[in-house]
XYZ file of C-alpha atoms in Angstrom:
419
model
C 256.902 27.749 -106.198
C 254.673 26.159 -108.879
C 255.618 26.909 -112.459
C 253.424 28.640 -115.006
C 252.416 25.316 -116.571
C 251.365 23.907 -113.218
C 249.321 27.001 -112.372
C 247.668 26.869 -115.787
C 246.735 23.201 -115.343
C 245.399 23.929 -111.867
C 243.313 26.807 -113.224
C 241.941 24.601 -116.004
C 241.054 21.924 -113.458
C 239.278 24.482 -111.275
C 237.361 25.789 -114.282
C 236.249 22.264 -115.124
C 235.013 21.779 -111.578
C 233.040 25.034 -111.781
C 231.461 23.980 -115.081
C 230.504 20.627 -113.573
C 228.992 22.386 -110.539
C 226.894 24.545 -112.868
C 225.286 21.550 -114.553
C 221.496 21.497 -114.046
C 220.218 19.108 -111.395
C 218.464 17.042 -114.065
C 221.882 16.076 -115.433
C 222.868 14.565 -112.097
C 219.833 12.299 -112.379
C 220.499 11.580 -116.062
C 224.159 10.792 -115.320
C 222.937 8.003 -113.032
C 220.906 6.387 -115.841
C 223.825 4.451 -117.474
C 224.541 2.945 -114.036
C 220.912 1.860 -113.695
C 220.697 0.517 -117.278
C 223.766 -1.705 -116.939
C 222.605 -2.974 -113.555
C 219.246 -3.915 -115.092
C 221.263 -6.245 -117.319
C 223.340 -7.519 -114.394
C 220.358 -9.351 -112.873
C 218.005 -9.699 -115.834
C 219.031 -13.331 -116.247
C 218.022 -14.303 -112.691
C 214.432 -15.464 -113.408
C 215.568 -17.196 -116.616
C 218.018 -19.591 -114.974
C 215.223 -22.075 -114.274
C 214.457 -22.076 -118.018
C 218.098 -22.662 -118.935
C 218.487 -25.307 -116.212
C 215.549 -27.210 -117.668
C 216.852 -26.862 -121.226
C 220.545 -27.530 -120.487
C 220.287 -29.799 -117.440
C 222.731 -28.285 -114.926
C 222.576 -28.252 -111.105
C 222.736 -25.604 -108.379
C 226.535 -25.764 -108.209
C 226.852 -24.971 -111.921
C 224.233 -22.255 -111.516
C 226.259 -20.459 -108.863
C 229.399 -20.818 -111.029
C 227.587 -19.139 -113.929
C 226.484 -16.435 -111.519
C 230.018 -16.043 -110.129
C 231.552 -15.691 -113.625
C 229.849 -12.334 -113.710
C 231.712 -11.363 -110.554
C 234.977 -12.698 -112.009
C 234.533 -10.424 -115.028
C 233.605 -7.550 -112.749
C 236.679 -7.987 -110.550
C 238.960 -8.204 -113.581
C 237.409 -5.028 -114.959
C 237.921 -3.217 -111.664
C 241.676 -3.839 -111.901
C 241.875 -1.463 -114.842
C 238.669 0.557 -115.327
C 239.064 2.835 -112.315
C 242.648 3.808 -113.105
C 241.934 4.287 -116.820
C 238.863 6.397 -116.068
C 240.778 8.661 -113.696
C 243.531 9.159 -116.297
C 241.697 9.467 -119.612
C 238.142 10.328 -118.583
C 234.767 8.750 -117.884
C 233.349 8.548 -121.403
C 236.254 6.539 -122.930
C 235.530 3.864 -120.320
C 231.725 4.025 -120.258
C 231.113 3.826 -124.016
C 233.062 0.550 -124.564
C 231.415 -0.849 -121.439
C 227.957 -0.147 -122.829
C 229.010 -1.713 -126.127
C 230.114 -4.865 -124.303
C 226.803 -4.924 -122.433
C 225.023 -4.917 -125.805
C 227.185 -7.881 -126.870
C 226.141 -9.673 -123.675
C 222.486 -9.131 -124.597
C 223.075 -10.784 -127.977
C 224.870 -13.784 -126.437
C 222.186 -14.250 -123.771
C 219.426 -14.079 -126.378
C 221.051 -16.789 -128.525
C 222.589 -18.976 -125.775
C 222.515 -22.695 -126.517
C 224.672 -24.024 -123.677
C 226.415 -23.279 -120.417
C 229.486 -21.934 -122.220
C 227.423 -19.182 -123.818
C 225.880 -18.284 -120.470
C 229.352 -18.050 -118.930
C 230.553 -15.817 -121.788
C 227.531 -13.546 -121.459
C 227.974 -13.288 -117.698
C 231.664 -12.454 -118.119
C 230.840 -9.665 -120.582
C 228.180 -8.372 -118.217
C 230.602 -8.406 -115.303
C 233.238 -6.460 -117.244
C 230.640 -3.843 -118.191
C 229.394 -3.560 -114.613
C 232.953 -3.190 -113.312
C 233.479 -0.209 -115.576
C 230.171 1.328 -114.547
C 230.650 1.031 -110.780
C 234.002 2.789 -111.103
C 233.715 5.259 -113.998
C 229.917 5.602 -114.045
C 229.527 6.405 -110.370
C 232.467 8.803 -110.539
C 230.819 10.493 -113.532
C 227.723 11.207 -111.447
C 229.945 12.916 -108.866
C 231.796 14.869 -111.575
C 228.541 16.154 -113.069
C 227.219 17.115 -109.629
C 230.309 19.123 -108.749
C 232.042 19.582 -105.377
C 229.040 21.204 -103.686
C 226.603 18.373 -104.465
C 228.669 15.289 -103.680
C 226.229 13.916 -101.070
C 223.417 13.994 -103.646
C 225.706 12.318 -106.186
C 226.539 9.493 -103.778
C 222.842 8.952 -103.054
C 221.748 8.923 -106.708
C 224.634 6.737 -107.896
C 224.012 4.213 -105.136
C 220.255 4.167 -105.694
C 220.721 3.797 -109.464
C 222.812 0.699 -108.830
C 220.366 -1.054 -106.518
C 217.198 0.053 -108.315
C 218.587 -1.161 -111.636
C 219.662 -4.430 -110.025
C 216.113 -4.941 -108.742
C 214.304 -3.847 -111.886
C 216.178 -6.362 -114.050
C 214.715 -9.534 -112.474
C 211.177 -8.116 -112.277
C 211.229 -6.902 -115.877
C 212.658 -10.222 -117.055
C 210.137 -12.205 -115.019
C 207.131 -10.328 -116.359
C 208.310 -10.255 -119.981
C 209.334 -13.917 -120.013
C 206.000 -15.077 -118.581
C 203.753 -12.910 -120.740
C 205.508 -12.696 -124.121
C 206.811 -15.380 -126.522
C 210.482 -16.316 -126.843
C 211.339 -15.305 -123.256
C 215.123 -15.438 -123.515
C 215.045 -13.296 -126.650
C 212.399 -10.740 -125.688
C 213.990 -9.879 -122.345
C 217.366 -9.021 -123.813
C 215.918 -7.184 -126.801
C 214.183 -4.804 -124.390
C 217.359 -4.468 -122.330
C 219.316 -3.623 -125.494
C 216.967 -0.694 -126.096
C 217.604 0.571 -122.557
C 221.350 0.348 -123.125
C 221.116 2.324 -126.362
C 219.412 5.159 -124.483
C 222.251 5.022 -121.940
C 224.775 5.426 -124.785
C 222.945 8.584 -125.874
C 223.108 9.954 -122.313
C 226.846 9.282 -122.028
C 227.545 10.954 -125.371
C 225.785 14.134 -124.204
C 226.833 14.054 -120.547
C 228.548 17.309 -119.418
C 231.345 15.529 -117.592
C 234.879 16.999 -117.572
C 238.010 14.998 -118.167
C 239.794 14.566 -114.818
C 243.060 16.434 -114.252
C 245.438 13.464 -114.009
C 248.381 15.508 -112.740
C 246.895 16.098 -109.288
C 246.519 13.576 -106.482
C 248.651 10.874 -108.033
C 246.153 9.623 -110.624
C 248.837 9.608 -113.305
C 251.312 7.531 -111.302
C 251.725 3.769 -111.163
C 250.703 0.863 -113.386
C 247.594 0.963 -115.543
C 246.506 -2.495 -114.385
C 246.653 -2.872 -110.611
C 244.649 -3.694 -107.547
C 242.657 -0.474 -107.042
C 243.309 1.561 -103.934
C 242.783 4.953 -102.333
C 245.056 7.755 -101.139
C 246.673 6.873 -97.814
C 244.555 9.292 -95.837
C 241.358 7.597 -97.110
C 242.340 4.040 -96.145
C 240.226 4.035 -93.002
C 237.147 5.249 -94.897
C 237.595 2.428 -97.393
C 237.891 -0.145 -94.612
C 234.702 1.119 -92.962
C 232.768 0.921 -96.225
C 233.967 -2.563 -97.146
C 233.257 -3.886 -93.630
C 229.520 -3.331 -94.130
C 229.096 -3.306 -97.912
C 230.753 -6.715 -98.428
C 228.393 -8.754 -96.190
C 225.405 -6.821 -97.542
C 226.094 -7.453 -101.219
C 227.022 -11.076 -100.465
C 223.589 -11.550 -98.899
C 221.777 -10.107 -101.914
C 223.979 -12.155 -104.275
C 222.870 -15.311 -102.483
C 219.200 -14.380 -102.848
C 219.724 -13.676 -106.545
C 221.534 -16.932 -107.267
C 219.635 -19.393 -105.074
C 216.442 -17.463 -104.302
C 214.501 -19.118 -107.155
C 215.532 -22.563 -105.830
C 214.405 -21.613 -102.327
C 211.086 -20.358 -103.663
C 210.605 -23.557 -105.647
C 211.199 -25.592 -102.487
C 208.944 -23.479 -100.277
C 206.153 -22.681 -102.729
C 206.486 -25.504 -105.200
C 206.546 -22.933 -108.014
C 209.033 -21.981 -110.674
C 207.188 -18.778 -111.631
C 209.656 -16.320 -113.061
C 207.419 -13.433 -112.049
C 207.515 -14.542 -108.401
C 211.303 -14.937 -108.344
C 211.743 -11.635 -110.179
C 209.394 -9.909 -107.746
C 211.400 -11.221 -104.779
C 214.576 -9.687 -106.174
C 212.750 -6.463 -107.024
C 211.335 -5.903 -103.536
C 214.762 -6.669 -102.077
C 216.429 -3.950 -104.127
C 213.448 -1.615 -103.805
C 214.032 -1.821 -100.062
C 217.736 -1.114 -100.675
C 216.729 2.022 -102.611
C 214.104 3.261 -100.170
C 216.252 2.796 -97.098
C 218.962 5.006 -98.589
C 216.558 7.917 -98.948
C 215.276 7.248 -95.439
C 218.725 7.399 -93.804
C 220.405 9.981 -96.037
C 220.448 12.618 -93.279
C 221.810 10.298 -90.608
C 225.440 10.220 -89.558
C 227.577 7.734 -91.452
C 228.397 5.672 -88.352
C 224.675 5.233 -87.714
C 224.071 4.252 -91.350
C 226.897 1.714 -91.412
C 226.048 0.108 -88.056
C 222.385 -0.136 -89.099
C 223.450 -1.733 -92.383
C 225.571 -4.358 -90.648
C 222.745 -5.079 -88.199
C 220.216 -5.500 -91.018
C 222.456 -7.986 -92.833
C 223.108 -10.036 -89.687
C 219.418 -10.108 -88.778
C 218.508 -10.981 -92.364
C 220.725 -14.056 -92.273
C 219.159 -15.238 -89.017
C 215.718 -14.816 -90.577
C 216.910 -16.686 -93.694
C 217.947 -19.641 -91.542
C 214.539 -19.553 -89.868
C 212.813 -19.438 -93.276
C 214.434 -22.594 -94.627
C 213.912 -24.566 -91.403
C 210.310 -23.459 -90.890
C 209.391 -23.531 -94.582
C 208.128 -19.952 -94.311
C 207.739 -17.840 -97.436
C 207.025 -14.759 -95.285
C 210.330 -15.244 -93.470
C 212.166 -15.629 -96.799
C 210.712 -12.339 -98.035
C 211.654 -10.662 -94.749
C 215.204 -12.006 -95.090
C 215.434 -10.604 -98.624
C 214.199 -7.195 -97.449
C 216.737 -7.111 -94.633
C 219.505 -8.166 -97.030
C 218.524 -5.342 -99.367
C 218.528 -2.850 -96.515
C 221.956 -4.066 -95.448
C 223.440 -3.675 -98.900
C 221.773 -0.307 -99.457
C 223.074 1.252 -96.250
C 226.526 -0.287 -96.613
C 226.787 0.936 -100.176
C 225.569 4.451 -99.401
C 227.858 4.716 -96.395
C 230.888 3.475 -98.322
C 230.333 5.757 -101.320
C 229.662 8.763 -99.068
C 232.857 8.187 -97.105
C 234.901 7.952 -100.298
C 233.213 10.998 -101.843
C 234.138 13.027 -98.758
C 237.775 11.883 -98.569
C 239.013 11.157 -102.122
C 239.825 13.804 -104.770
C 237.863 13.687 -108.015
C 240.779 12.389 -110.075
C 241.144 9.304 -107.831
C 237.435 8.688 -107.272
C 236.854 6.059 -109.955
C 239.739 3.983 -108.616
C 238.400 4.410 -105.071
C 234.951 3.215 -106.193
C 236.646 0.227 -107.811
C 238.476 -0.562 -104.561
C 235.212 -0.511 -102.604
C 233.594 -2.892 -105.054
C 236.565 -5.277 -105.137
C 236.261 -5.571 -101.373
C 232.542 -6.173 -101.670
C 232.329 -8.529 -104.617
C 235.097 -10.947 -103.609
C 233.045 -12.543 -100.811
C 229.927 -12.101 -102.948
C 231.553 -14.425 -105.479
C 233.093 -16.999 -103.144
C 230.453 -17.559 -100.474
C 227.340 -18.116 -102.657
C 229.308 -20.505 -104.907
C 230.441 -22.452 -101.854
C 226.867 -22.522 -100.572
C 225.592 -23.733 -103.948
C 227.970 -26.681 -104.139
C 227.451 -27.488 -100.473
C 223.691 -27.506 -101.094
C 224.130 -30.029 -103.905
C 225.878 -32.361 -101.418
C 224.032 -31.859 -98.117
C 220.770 -30.277 -99.245
C 219.536 -26.733 -99.679
C 218.455 -26.342 -96.045
C 221.838 -27.287 -94.576
C 223.786 -25.331 -97.185
C 221.684 -22.222 -96.596
C 222.070 -22.565 -92.830
C 225.857 -22.727 -93.082
C 225.951 -19.732 -95.425
C 223.655 -17.671 -93.203
C 225.665 -18.388 -90.057
C 228.988 -17.434 -91.658
C 227.634 -14.254 -93.196
C 225.868 -13.180 -90.004
C 229.193 -13.491 -88.171
C 230.935 -11.392 -90.841
C 228.243 -8.714 -90.618
C 228.531 -8.536 -86.836
C 232.295 -8.244 -87.194
C 231.868 -5.452 -89.739
C 229.578 -3.517 -87.436
C 232.046 -3.905 -84.579
C 234.858 -2.636 -86.812
C 232.813 0.426 -87.698
C 232.251 1.213 -84.020
C 235.949 0.778 -83.315
C 237.430 2.714 -86.240
C 234.789 5.422 -86.526
C 235.803 6.837 -83.163
C 238.853 8.183 -84.992
C 237.123 8.959 -88.287
C 234.933 11.867 -89.300
C 231.340 10.680 -89.787
C 229.832 13.606 -91.636
C 226.203 13.289 -92.672
C 225.889 11.825 -96.186
């Protein structure tokens, strides 16, 4: 029989859940703002790479390495941020992450060489890693147990909408205002300061670390999920990983593809391409939110596979329209994979393990998103952008098809509640 102390802790945890459930709906939306603000930073540099390439003289291989350093920082952050957040709370993780994002803005704005760009991308990646684990879990905590589907939708949409707004905002500001690499990150710093204010006032409870195993094990570890949620994690990663790898490729090498197809290095055009890709990722999540999770995940895998086939067609036919279509399909694939993965975890993982579970999903997604675009970038330097893109598209299409097949196989034994 549980002791008095255990019953008291359980009662306190239940009271915290009730308080979170009573939070006004506007706070669920506001809780998603720090996620969006940090993801604006995550891709704000995309249209500016052509400026830095011209100033610093580096090739596509180096460009994809700079891009991948962000993912290296993110993966390193995920090894600790989810566990720490589940044990000590969301705010003690989110506030330092936002501070590091502000440091990244300063380094980007004053960058004089590739080393500075790498440092800024690492800082950005660490901040994003904390946000995709602790920040997304905070949205769920504020929503409460009865509004978890809404929390998954808003957290996922905040991520992709922020990721798309960053390149567009940077493209427009850098083309229309002086000192492009300074102005962009000064504006982003203001957005991050508002996110700090939101986190300070956010009505999020501290998780009860004595339930569900959150207090056990090492502080730094490969993130995981409770044993009963392993299948849900596998289903999410199977679709989310190819989807986010596709959008990562468009972000890193999309400007080079546009320059080859259009003969333009317009930062507004490259930023707009990324924006419409992530706008599609946002819109598709609202469109499919009432569908069963198996339907959402299979549709996401199909969109990614089709997007890669269209990408191959675009580079061989020299078609800008096909490139835009490929970007839209890639965005749809990531959006549905991300929503499906987060919804599965929200339905199967207790609140005090949710940040670690979110970290596990993103580790599975970002590993191929780091490795494959870098490989494609260096291959493109050797054999040309067309051949490198073709090889990348074929490999990723095969992975997406495999992910969809895995969903069909495993979901027969897994609950697929509507998100």
